[in-house]
Coordinates of C-alpha atoms and ligand atoms in Angstrom, one line a residue:
M6 CA 221.6 24.7 -37.8
I7 CA 219.6 26.5 -41.0
L8 CA 218.2 29.6 -40.5
N9 CA 214.7 30.1 -42.3
G10 CA 214.5 33.4 -44.4
S11 CA 212.9 35.7 -42.2
A12 CA 215.2 34.8 -39.2
Q13 CA 218.1 35.5 -40.8
S14 CA 216.7 38.7 -41.5
I15 CA 216.7 38.8 -37.9
F16 CA 219.5 38.2 -37.2
A17 CA 221.2 41.0 -39.8
V18 CA 219.5 43.5 -38.8
A19 CA 220.1 42.3 -34.8
A20 CA 224.4 42.4 -36.0
F21 CA 223.8 44.9 -37.7
I22 CA 222.8 47.0 -34.8
A23 CA 225.2 45.2 -32.0
I24 CA 227.9 46.6 -35.3
L25 CA 226.4 50.2 -35.0
L26 CA 225.9 50.5 -31.2
W27 CA 230.0 48.8 -30.7
Q28 CA 231.2 51.7 -33.6
M29 CA 229.3 54.5 -31.5
S30 CA 230.6 53.4 -28.5
K31 CA 234.2 54.3 -29.3
I32 CA 232.9 57.5 -30.7
G33 CA 234.6 60.0 -28.0
R34 CA 236.4 57.5 -26.3
R35 CA 240.5 58.1 -26.0
P36 CA 242.2 55.5 -27.5
K37 CA 245.5 53.9 -25.0
D38 CA 248.5 55.3 -26.8
Y39 CA 247.2 59.2 -27.3
P40 CA 248.4 61.7 -24.7
P41 CA 246.5 61.1 -21.2
G42 CA 243.0 63.9 -20.2
P43 CA 240.7 64.0 -18.4
P44 CA 237.6 60.9 -18.8
T45 CA 234.9 61.8 -21.5
L46 CA 231.8 60.6 -22.2
P47 CA 230.0 58.7 -25.0
L48 CA 230.0 60.4 -28.0
L49 CA 230.9 63.4 -26.8
G50 CA 234.4 62.9 -25.1
N51 CA 235.1 65.9 -23.7
L52 CA 233.4 68.5 -26.0
H53 CA 230.5 68.8 -22.7
Q54 CA 233.5 69.7 -20.4
I55 CA 235.4 72.5 -22.8
P56 CA 233.5 75.9 -20.7
D57 CA 232.7 78.6 -23.7
Q58 CA 233.4 81.4 -21.6
K59 CA 237.1 81.6 -20.0
R60 CA 237.9 78.8 -21.3
H61 CA 241.7 79.1 -21.5
L62 CA 241.2 78.7 -17.1
Q63 CA 240.6 75.0 -18.0
F64 CA 243.5 73.9 -20.2
E65 CA 245.4 75.5 -17.8
K66 CA 243.8 73.6 -14.4
W67 CA 244.8 70.7 -17.2
A68 CA 247.5 71.8 -17.8
R69 CA 249.3 71.2 -14.8
E70 CA 247.4 68.0 -14.5
Y71 CA 248.3 66.3 -17.4
G72 CA 251.5 67.7 -18.2
P73 CA 253.2 68.8 -21.1
V74 CA 251.2 67.2 -23.6
F75 CA 247.3 65.9 -23.5
S76 CA 244.4 65.4 -25.3
L77 CA 240.6 65.8 -25.6
M78 CA 238.1 63.6 -27.5
L79 CA 235.1 65.9 -29.3
G80 CA 233.6 63.0 -31.3
T81 CA 235.6 60.9 -33.3
K82 CA 238.4 64.0 -33.6
A83 CA 241.2 64.7 -31.0
M84 CA 242.5 68.0 -30.0
I85 CA 246.3 67.4 -28.6
V86 CA 247.1 70.8 -26.1
L87 CA 250.4 71.5 -25.8
N88 CA 251.3 73.0 -22.3
S89 CA 255.1 73.6 -23.0
D90 CA 257.8 75.7 -24.2
Q91 CA 260.1 72.4 -25.1
A92 CA 256.2 70.8 -26.9
I93 CA 255.9 73.5 -28.6
K94 CA 258.6 74.4 -30.1
D95 CA 259.4 70.2 -30.8
L96 CA 256.5 69.8 -32.8
V97 CA 255.6 73.1 -34.3
D98 CA 258.1 75.0 -34.5
K99 CA 260.7 71.8 -35.6
R100 CA 258.0 69.5 -37.2
G101 CA 256.6 73.0 -39.2
A102 CA 256.3 70.7 -42.2
I103 CA 253.4 69.0 -41.2
Y104 CA 252.1 71.1 -37.9
S105 CA 251.2 74.3 -40.1
S106 CA 248.0 73.3 -41.3
R107 CA 244.3 74.0 -39.8
P108 CA 241.2 72.2 -38.3
D109 CA 238.5 72.1 -40.7
A110 CA 236.8 74.7 -39.0
Y111 CA 232.6 74.9 -40.5
I112 CA 231.3 77.7 -39.1
A113 CA 234.3 80.6 -38.5
Q114 CA 235.6 78.8 -42.1
D115 CA 232.8 78.2 -44.5
I116 CA 230.3 80.5 -42.9
L117 CA 232.1 84.0 -42.1
S118 CA 235.0 83.7 -44.4
G119 CA 233.3 82.1 -47.5
G120 CA 236.6 79.7 -47.1
L121 CA 238.4 82.5 -47.6
R122 CA 239.8 83.9 -44.8
V123 CA 244.3 83.0 -45.3
L124 CA 244.3 82.8 -41.2
F125 CA 242.1 80.1 -41.2
M126 CA 243.4 77.9 -44.4
P127 CA 244.2 74.5 -44.8
N128 CA 248.0 74.3 -46.5
S129 CA 246.9 71.6 -48.5
P130 CA 249.2 70.4 -51.7
T131 CA 246.5 72.9 -53.9
G132 CA 245.1 75.0 -51.8
V133 CA 246.0 78.5 -52.1
W134 CA 247.5 79.6 -48.5
K135 CA 251.0 79.2 -49.9
M136 CA 250.8 81.5 -52.7
V137 CA 249.6 84.1 -50.1
R138 CA 252.2 82.9 -48.1
K139 CA 254.9 83.5 -50.1
F140 CA 253.3 87.5 -51.0
L141 CA 253.0 87.6 -47.4
H142 CA 256.6 87.4 -46.7
Q143 CA 257.7 89.6 -49.5
I144 CA 255.2 93.0 -47.8
L145 CA 255.7 92.3 -43.9
S146 CA 259.2 90.5 -44.0
V147 CA 262.1 92.5 -41.9
S148 CA 263.5 94.0 -44.8
A149 CA 259.8 95.4 -45.6
A150 CA 258.4 96.3 -42.3
R151 CA 261.4 98.3 -42.2
T152 CA 259.5 100.9 -44.4
Y153 CA 256.3 101.5 -43.2
V154 CA 258.2 103.2 -39.9
P155 CA 257.1 106.9 -41.6
Y156 CA 253.4 105.5 -40.2
Q157 CA 254.4 104.4 -37.5
D158 CA 255.8 107.6 -36.6
L159 CA 252.7 110.0 -37.9
E160 CA 249.8 107.6 -36.8
N161 CA 251.2 107.4 -33.0
K162 CA 251.7 111.0 -32.6
A163 CA 248.2 111.0 -34.4
M164 CA 247.7 109.7 -31.5
L165 CA 249.0 110.2 -28.6
L166 CA 247.4 113.8 -29.8
G167 CA 244.1 112.9 -29.8
V168 CA 244.1 111.0 -26.4
L169 CA 245.7 114.2 -24.7
E170 CA 242.1 116.2 -26.4
N171 CA 240.2 112.5 -25.9
P172 CA 241.8 111.1 -23.3
N173 CA 237.9 108.6 -21.9
N174 CA 238.5 107.6 -25.5
F175 CA 241.3 105.8 -25.7
I176 CA 240.2 102.5 -26.7
E177 CA 239.3 104.2 -30.3
H178 CA 242.3 106.1 -29.7
L179 CA 244.9 102.4 -29.5
R180 CA 242.0 101.2 -32.5
R181 CA 242.9 104.6 -34.9
Y182 CA 246.4 104.1 -34.5
T183 CA 247.2 100.8 -35.3
A184 CA 244.0 100.9 -38.0
S185 CA 245.0 103.2 -39.6
L186 CA 248.9 102.2 -40.3
T187 CA 246.8 99.2 -41.9
T188 CA 244.7 100.9 -43.9
Q189 CA 247.4 103.5 -45.1
M190 CA 249.9 100.2 -45.1
T191 CA 247.4 97.6 -47.7
F192 CA 245.1 100.8 -49.4
G193 CA 247.4 104.1 -49.3
F194 CA 245.1 105.8 -47.2
R195 CA 245.3 106.5 -44.0
T196 CA 241.6 106.1 -41.2
T197 CA 241.9 109.9 -40.1
S198 CA 238.9 109.6 -37.4
I199 CA 237.9 107.1 -34.9
E200 CA 233.9 108.6 -36.6
D201 CA 235.4 106.5 -39.7
P202 CA 232.4 104.7 -40.7
R203 CA 233.8 102.0 -42.2
F204 CA 236.5 102.2 -39.4
K205 CA 233.3 101.6 -36.7
Q206 CA 231.9 98.5 -38.4
A207 CA 235.5 96.8 -39.8
F208 CA 235.5 96.7 -35.8
D209 CA 232.0 95.4 -35.5
V210 CA 232.1 93.0 -37.6
S211 CA 236.3 91.1 -36.3
Y212 CA 233.9 91.2 -32.5
N213 CA 231.6 89.2 -34.0
I214 CA 233.8 86.9 -35.5
N215 CA 235.6 86.1 -32.8
L216 CA 233.0 85.6 -30.4
L217 CA 231.2 83.1 -32.7
T218 CA 233.7 81.1 -33.3
I219 CA 234.7 79.5 -30.5
Y220 CA 230.7 79.0 -28.8
T221 CA 230.4 75.0 -28.3
N222 CA 227.7 75.2 -31.4
S223 CA 230.4 75.7 -33.9
A224 CA 233.1 72.9 -32.4
M225 CA 229.4 70.6 -32.9
L226 CA 228.6 71.1 -36.4
D227 CA 233.0 70.1 -36.9
L228 CA 231.6 67.2 -34.4
L229 CA 228.7 66.5 -36.3
P230 CA 228.8 67.3 -39.7
I231 CA 225.4 65.3 -40.7
L232 CA 223.6 68.6 -38.4
R233 CA 224.7 71.1 -41.0
E234 CA 222.0 69.9 -43.3
L235 CA 219.6 71.7 -40.7
P236 CA 217.8 74.7 -42.3
D237 CA 219.0 78.0 -41.1
F238 CA 215.9 78.3 -38.9
L239 CA 217.1 75.9 -36.4
L240 CA 220.6 76.2 -37.1
P241 CA 220.7 80.3 -35.5
I242 CA 224.6 80.8 -36.0
R243 CA 225.2 80.3 -39.4
R244 CA 222.2 82.4 -39.9
E245 CA 223.7 84.4 -37.8
G246 CA 227.5 83.7 -39.3
K247 CA 226.0 84.5 -42.9
K248 CA 225.0 87.5 -42.5
I249 CA 228.1 88.4 -41.0
H250 CA 230.1 87.7 -43.8
Q251 CA 228.1 89.1 -46.2
N252 CA 229.0 92.2 -43.9
E253 CA 232.5 91.3 -43.7
R254 CA 232.7 90.4 -48.0
D255 CA 231.1 94.1 -48.6
L256 CA 233.1 96.0 -46.3
F257 CA 235.9 94.5 -47.8
R258 CA 235.4 93.8 -50.9
N259 CA 234.8 97.9 -51.4
Y260 CA 238.5 98.3 -50.0
Y261 CA 240.0 96.3 -52.0
L262 CA 237.9 97.1 -55.4
N263 CA 237.8 100.9 -54.8
T264 CA 241.9 100.9 -54.2
K265 CA 242.6 98.4 -57.0
Q266 CA 240.3 101.5 -59.5
A267 CA 242.7 104.1 -57.6
L268 CA 245.5 102.3 -59.3
K269 CA 244.5 101.6 -62.8
N270 CA 243.6 105.6 -62.4
G271 CA 246.4 106.9 -61.2
T272 CA 245.1 108.6 -57.8
A273 CA 246.2 106.7 -54.5
K274 CA 249.1 105.7 -53.1
P275 CA 251.8 102.6 -53.8
C276 CA 250.9 100.2 -51.2
V277 CA 250.2 96.6 -50.6
C278 CA 247.2 96.5 -53.0
K279 CA 249.2 96.9 -55.9
D280 CA 251.4 93.8 -55.3
L281 CA 247.8 92.3 -54.7
V282 CA 246.8 93.7 -57.9
Q283 CA 249.0 92.1 -59.9
M284 CA 249.2 89.0 -58.1
Q285 CA 246.0 88.8 -59.1
V286 CA 246.3 89.1 -63.0
K287 CA 249.3 86.4 -62.6
E288 CA 246.8 83.7 -60.9
G289 CA 244.0 84.9 -62.6
F290 CA 241.6 84.0 -58.3
T291 CA 238.4 86.5 -58.0
D292 CA 238.2 89.8 -56.5
D293 CA 236.6 87.8 -53.0
L294 CA 239.8 86.5 -52.2
A295 CA 241.6 89.6 -52.9
A296 CA 239.1 91.4 -50.4
Y297 CA 239.6 88.8 -48.6
I298 CA 243.6 88.5 -48.3
S299 CA 244.2 92.1 -48.3
G300 CA 240.9 92.7 -45.2
S301 CA 242.7 89.9 -44.2
I302 CA 246.0 91.3 -42.8
L303 CA 243.6 94.8 -41.9
Q304 CA 242.4 92.5 -39.4
A305 CA 245.6 91.0 -38.3
G306 CA 247.6 94.0 -38.3
S307 CA 244.9 96.3 -36.9
E308 CA 242.8 94.8 -33.8
T309 CA 245.4 92.8 -32.6
T310 CA 248.1 95.1 -32.1
A311 CA 245.4 97.6 -30.1
S312 CA 244.1 95.3 -27.6
I313 CA 247.3 94.2 -26.5
L314 CA 248.4 97.4 -26.3
V315 CA 244.3 97.8 -24.4
G316 CA 246.3 95.1 -21.8
F317 CA 249.4 97.9 -21.8
V318 CA 246.9 100.3 -20.8
Q319 CA 245.1 98.8 -18.0
A320 CA 248.5 97.3 -16.9
M321 CA 249.8 101.0 -15.9
V322 CA 247.3 101.5 -13.8
I323 CA 247.4 98.5 -11.9
W324 CA 250.7 99.0 -11.6
P325 CA 251.9 103.0 -10.8
E326 CA 254.5 101.5 -9.6
V327 CA 256.3 100.1 -12.8
A328 CA 254.9 103.3 -14.5
R329 CA 257.3 105.2 -12.6
A330 CA 260.3 103.2 -13.0
A331 CA 259.3 103.3 -16.5
Q332 CA 259.1 106.5 -16.4
E333 CA 262.7 107.2 -14.9
E334 CA 264.0 105.8 -17.5
L335 CA 262.8 107.4 -20.2
D336 CA 263.4 111.2 -18.5
R337 CA 266.5 110.1 -17.5
V338 CA 267.7 108.6 -21.3
C339 CA 265.0 111.1 -23.7
E340 CA 265.1 114.4 -21.5
D341 CA 262.7 116.6 -23.2
R342 CA 262.4 114.7 -26.1
F343 CA 260.2 112.5 -27.6
P344 CA 262.2 109.1 -27.6
D345 CA 261.9 107.1 -30.5
L346 CA 263.4 103.9 -32.3
N347 CA 266.7 104.7 -32.2
D348 CA 266.2 104.7 -28.5
V349 CA 266.1 100.9 -28.4
P350 CA 269.1 99.9 -26.9
N351 CA 269.5 102.8 -23.8
L352 CA 265.5 101.8 -23.2
P353 CA 265.3 98.4 -21.3
Y354 CA 263.2 98.2 -19.0
I355 CA 261.2 100.0 -22.0
R356 CA 261.7 97.0 -24.2
A357 CA 261.4 94.5 -21.0
C358 CA 257.1 96.3 -20.8
A359 CA 256.8 95.2 -23.6
K360 CA 257.5 92.2 -23.7
E361 CA 255.3 91.8 -20.0
T362 CA 252.9 93.2 -22.4
L363 CA 252.5 90.0 -24.3
R364 CA 252.7 87.9 -21.5
W365 CA 250.4 89.4 -19.2
M366 CA 248.1 89.6 -22.2
P367 CA 248.6 87.3 -24.8
G368 CA 245.5 88.2 -26.7
F369 CA 244.9 84.7 -28.6
F370 CA 245.8 82.7 -24.4
L371 CA 244.1 79.1 -26.8
G372 CA 246.5 80.1 -30.3
I373 CA 244.8 80.4 -33.2
P374 CA 244.3 76.1 -33.8
H375 CA 246.8 74.1 -36.3
A376 CA 246.0 70.7 -37.1
V377 CA 248.7 68.2 -38.7
T378 CA 248.8 66.5 -41.7
K379 CA 249.9 62.9 -40.7
D380 CA 250.8 60.5 -37.6
D381 CA 253.1 61.6 -35.7
T382 CA 254.4 60.9 -32.2
Y383 CA 256.1 62.8 -29.3
L384 CA 256.8 61.5 -25.6
G385 CA 255.7 58.1 -26.8
Y386 CA 251.4 59.0 -27.3
R387 CA 250.8 58.9 -31.1
I388 CA 249.7 62.3 -32.6
P389 CA 246.9 60.7 -35.6
Q390 CA 246.7 63.0 -38.0
G391 CA 243.7 65.6 -38.5
A392 CA 244.5 66.6 -34.9
T393 CA 243.7 70.1 -34.2
V394 CA 246.6 71.2 -32.3
I395 CA 246.7 74.0 -29.4
L396 CA 249.7 76.0 -28.5
N397 CA 248.2 76.4 -25.0
V398 CA 249.9 79.7 -25.0
W399 CA 247.6 80.9 -21.5
G400 CA 248.9 78.0 -19.7
V401 CA 252.8 78.3 -20.9
H402 CA 252.9 82.5 -19.8
M403 CA 251.2 81.4 -16.8
D404 CA 252.9 78.7 -15.8
P405 CA 254.6 79.2 -12.3
E406 CA 258.1 77.7 -12.6
R407 CA 259.0 79.6 -15.5
H408 CA 257.4 82.9 -14.5
P409 CA 257.3 83.0 -10.5
N410 CA 253.8 84.8 -9.6
P411 CA 252.9 84.8 -13.4
R412 CA 249.8 87.0 -12.4
R413 CA 252.3 90.3 -11.3
F414 CA 253.1 92.6 -14.5
E415 CA 257.2 92.6 -13.6
P416 CA 259.0 93.8 -16.1
M417 CA 261.9 93.0 -14.6
R418 CA 261.9 89.1 -15.0
Y419 CA 263.2 90.7 -19.1
I420 CA 265.3 93.1 -17.7
N421 CA 268.8 91.6 -19.6
D422 CA 266.5 90.6 -22.9
D423 CA 267.4 93.0 -26.1
Q424 CA 266.0 90.0 -28.0
S425 CA 263.0 91.6 -31.1
S426 CA 260.4 89.0 -31.4
I427 CA 261.6 87.0 -34.3
D428 CA 265.1 87.0 -32.6
A429 CA 262.7 84.8 -29.6
A430 CA 261.3 82.6 -32.2
N431 CA 264.2 81.2 -34.1
N432 CA 266.7 80.8 -30.3
P433 CA 267.2 77.4 -30.6
D434 CA 267.4 77.1 -27.0
V435 CA 263.6 77.7 -25.8
S436 CA 263.7 78.5 -22.5
K437 CA 265.4 82.2 -23.7
R438 CA 261.7 82.7 -25.7
D439 CA 260.3 85.2 -24.0
H440 CA 256.1 84.7 -25.3
F441 CA 254.7 83.3 -27.9
V442 CA 252.3 85.5 -28.3
F443 CA 252.8 85.0 -32.3
G444 CA 252.7 81.7 -32.3
A445 CA 255.0 78.9 -33.6
G446 CA 256.4 77.3 -37.0
R447 CA 255.4 77.5 -40.4
R448 CA 252.0 79.4 -39.4
R449 CA 253.7 82.1 -36.1
C450 CA 253.0 86.1 -36.9
Q451 CA 254.7 87.6 -40.2
G452 CA 253.3 91.1 -39.7
M453 CA 255.3 90.1 -36.1
H454 CA 258.1 93.2 -37.6
I455 CA 255.4 95.8 -37.1
A456 CA 253.5 95.4 -34.2
D457 CA 257.3 95.2 -32.6
R458 CA 257.3 98.8 -33.1
S459 CA 254.4 99.7 -32.8
I460 CA 254.1 98.4 -29.6
Y461 CA 257.1 99.6 -28.8
L462 CA 256.3 103.3 -29.6
A463 CA 253.1 103.3 -28.2
I464 CA 254.5 102.4 -24.9
S465 CA 257.3 104.6 -24.9
R466 CA 255.6 107.4 -25.5
L467 CA 252.4 106.9 -23.7
L468 CA 254.5 106.8 -20.9
W469 CA 257.2 109.4 -21.4
A470 CA 254.2 111.7 -21.7
F471 CA 251.0 110.7 -19.2
D472 CA 250.8 110.4 -15.8
F473 CA 248.0 107.0 -16.2
K474 CA 245.6 107.0 -12.7
R475 CA 242.7 105.2 -11.4
A476 CA 239.6 107.3 -11.7
V477 CA 237.4 107.5 -8.5
N478 CA 234.4 106.6 -7.6
P479 CA 232.0 109.9 -7.3
K480 CA 230.3 108.6 -4.8
T481 CA 232.6 107.1 -2.6
Q482 CA 236.3 109.0 -3.0
Q483 CA 237.7 105.3 -3.5
E484 CA 240.2 104.7 -7.1
I485 CA 238.7 102.4 -9.0
V486 CA 240.9 99.9 -9.5
P487 CA 240.2 98.3 -13.0
D488 CA 240.0 93.5 -12.3
M489 CA 242.5 92.3 -14.6
D490 CA 239.9 89.3 -15.1
D491 CA 237.7 91.2 -16.5
L492 CA 237.8 89.6 -19.6
A493 CA 236.1 89.9 -23.4
D494 CA 236.2 86.3 -24.5
G495 CA 236.7 85.1 -28.3
M496 CA 239.9 83.5 -30.2
M497 CA 241.3 86.6 -28.9
S498 CA 241.0 87.8 -25.3
L499 CA 241.2 91.4 -24.3
P500 CA 240.0 93.5 -20.7
H501 CA 236.5 94.3 -21.0
P502 CA 236.4 98.3 -21.2
F503 CA 237.6 99.7 -17.9
Q504 CA 237.8 103.3 -16.2
A505 CA 241.6 105.6 -16.3
N506 CA 242.5 108.4 -15.3
I507 CA 244.9 110.2 -18.4
V508 CA 246.6 113.3 -17.8
P509 CA 249.3 114.3 -19.4
R510 CA 252.2 114.2 -16.9
N511 CA 253.6 117.6 -17.2
A512 CA 252.5 121.4 -19.0
H513 CA 255.9 120.4 -21.3
K514 CA 254.8 117.3 -22.9
A515 CA 251.4 118.3 -23.4
Q516 CA 253.2 120.6 -25.7
C517 CA 255.2 119.0 -26.8
I518 CA 252.3 116.3 -27.8
R519 CA 251.4 119.6 -30.4
D520 CA 254.1 120.7 -31.4
E521 CA 255.2 116.9 -32.5
W522 CA 252.2 116.8 -34.7
A523 CA 251.6 120.2 -36.6
E524 CA 255.3 119.9 -37.6
I525 CA 255.0 116.3 -39.3
S526 CA 251.1 117.0 -39.9
K527 CA 252.8 119.1 -42.2
L528 CA 253.2 116.5 -44.7
L529 CA 249.6 115.6 -45.0
D530 CA 247.1 117.1 -47.3
G531 CA 244.0 118.8 -46.9
E532 CA 242.3 115.8 -46.3
A533 CA 244.5 114.2 -43.9
Q534 CA 246.4 111.8 -46.4
W535 CA 249.6 111.6 -47.1
K536 CA 250.7 114.3 -49.2
E537 CA 253.9 112.5 -50.8
V538 CA 254.1 108.3 -49.2
P539 CA 257.3 108.1 -47.6
K540 CA 261.5 107.2 -49.8
G541 CA 262.0 103.8 -49.5
L542 CA 258.9 101.9 -50.1
K543 CA 258.8 99.0 -52.8
W544 CA 256.1 100.4 -54.7
N545 CA 257.3 104.2 -54.6
D546 CA 258.6 103.8 -57.8
E547 CA 256.7 101.6 -60.3
Q548 CA 254.1 102.0 -62.3
A549 CA 250.6 101.8 -61.3
Q550 CA 250.0 98.5 -63.6
T551 CA 246.0 97.1 -63.4
D552 CA 243.7 95.0 -65.5
D553 CA 240.0 94.9 -64.0
T554 CA 239.2 92.0 -66.2
H555 CA 238.7 90.0 -62.8
Ligands
LIG605 C1 250.0 92.5 -31.0 C2 250.5 92.4 -32.5 C3 249.8 91.1 -33.6 C4 249.5 89.3 -32.6 C5 249.3 88.8 -31.5 C6 249.5 88.4 -34.0 C7 249.3 87.0 -33.5 C8 249.2 87.0 -34.9 C9 248.8 84.7 -33.9 C10 248.5 84.7 -32.9 C11 248.7 84.8 -35.7 C12 248.8 82.5 -36.0 C13 249.7 82.1 -35.0 C14 249.6 80.6 -35.6 O1 249.4 79.7 -36.5 O2 250.3 80.5 -34.4 C15 248.9 85.9 -36.2 C16 248.6 85.3 -37.8 C17 249.3 86.1 -38.4 N1 249.8 87.7 -38.6 FE1 249.9 88.3 -36.4 N2 249.1 89.2 -34.8 C18 249.9 90.3 -34.5 C19 249.9 91.5 -35.3 C20 250.2 91.5 -36.8 C21 250.8 92.3 -37.9 C22 251.0 94.0 -37.7 C23 250.0 92.5 -39.1 C24 250.0 92.2 -40.6 C25 249.9 93.5 -40.9 C26 250.0 90.8 -39.1 C27 250.1 89.5 -40.0 C28 249.2 88.0 -39.5 C29 249.1 87.5 -40.8 C30 249.0 87.4 -42.0 C31 248.5 86.0 -40.3 C32 248.2 85.0 -40.9 C33 249.3 83.9 -41.1 C34 249.2 82.8 -41.6 O3 248.6 81.9 -41.4 O4 249.7 82.0 -42.6 N3 249.9 90.3 -37.7 N4 249.4 86.9 -35.9

């Protein structure tokens, strides 16, 4: 039969619509060879089932239902979720060459970070992540981390004094402790007060970023890039994101450019920025990128460690018998003096408390998403190139077979474990790996050697010096037990502020904190900055060489 012209056109349009509908009906559907997962809806896939809040609980449920690996469909994109220590080891560690990129993240990376945040940089052959990674390795390696110990010791003592004098602000003092350590390492100056406006700004910015990155609206913009064409007034998340980025960029530039200038003038203390300025000259990148590299270290190093320590304090308030057992060990080993890093081998219960803190309140409950850069197969399932790969840290840590009675804070699980975080991460027997807080594979946290020490020093000395009592409700006279499930949501979760009654264990210990501070603060000048930086820092002996051509 021969069709006339108009019939042909109608036929062509109908065929086009049919093909389009057929193609669209496949969007959101899970291909048969992918890992299993919850049933999908056309177009959306599983997007509607991922909650904006407490999503780790839903992921934990799915992990129990589908086993070591499940998949979620987000439109045409796949998200592969790894729920066992073995699956994480097999893929992210052992096949690190193809599992170390990051997924597209329009809001998190393009808008909030101007494409510059190290944590979200993809690992592309021409990208800058490899260059930055090498640099991070130099400044955060095991041997470099050792040289920062005098900074950790001093900031820790300042924190103890802060908690002694102003216990209700313990969260702020923990934050200042870790923030000051990183501003000193990175920019060469201490953050001396919890009232410092840049310190407050840095935490506010991070808080907002943390929240915005996980909204379903952010995922919609990755799923349907055409939505990015909408004007800002119809996309409040982008409008808000741009403001936050501007704020953060100004903050990081301010930190970096001041230090760069001070290095040039010879007035800055030796610090990470010295190498960064030299690398900027050699590689010819912008001040904005340099500012974000240094800012990324500041962020990655401070909020993370502080949040973990807030979790620790909460655990001590909920489980006083753990605090008592730890204090018994500390009194036996250290008697009347401050614990320090030399005591690590003799304080197995304190080491175990540190590991249990990281397991029990792991901060990044679902890790930082990885992306796979080549097609792969695992346990007979296809893992498609470009899929987002989630480390279900919460699911592994709360697996009752790996950790019986997992919501209980129980350091005895780790009593015979004397591995550092890096030893545990490298242990070929993955059942001996303590936790997955620092991620895995080539993207794993390079700051873990520093974090281990900051956490150990804080836990041992806080427990040596203070009792963590419960606050009492003045009306009912009942003790207030913090709710361990009351968490601030975001890429990093931590307990919402809670009350604790932190008191020195006795007058001698209170005096000891004051005496230790009086002694160590002799190293500081009138502005509470280091008169001279400690020996051993790799930048100590060299002349600052800077160039401001960028
Ligand atoms: C308890 C404290 C800390 C926690 C929980 C933590 C956690 C993490 C996690 C989950 C990642 C991503 C891992 C992955 O993608 O698999 C990461 C990356 C990173 N961390 Fe940490 N971290 C902590 C402390 C630190 C410290 C003290 C520093 C530096 C001073 C630091 C610097 C970094 C950097 C630079 C990256 C980016 C690595 C990359 O994307 O290539 N972290 N951290």
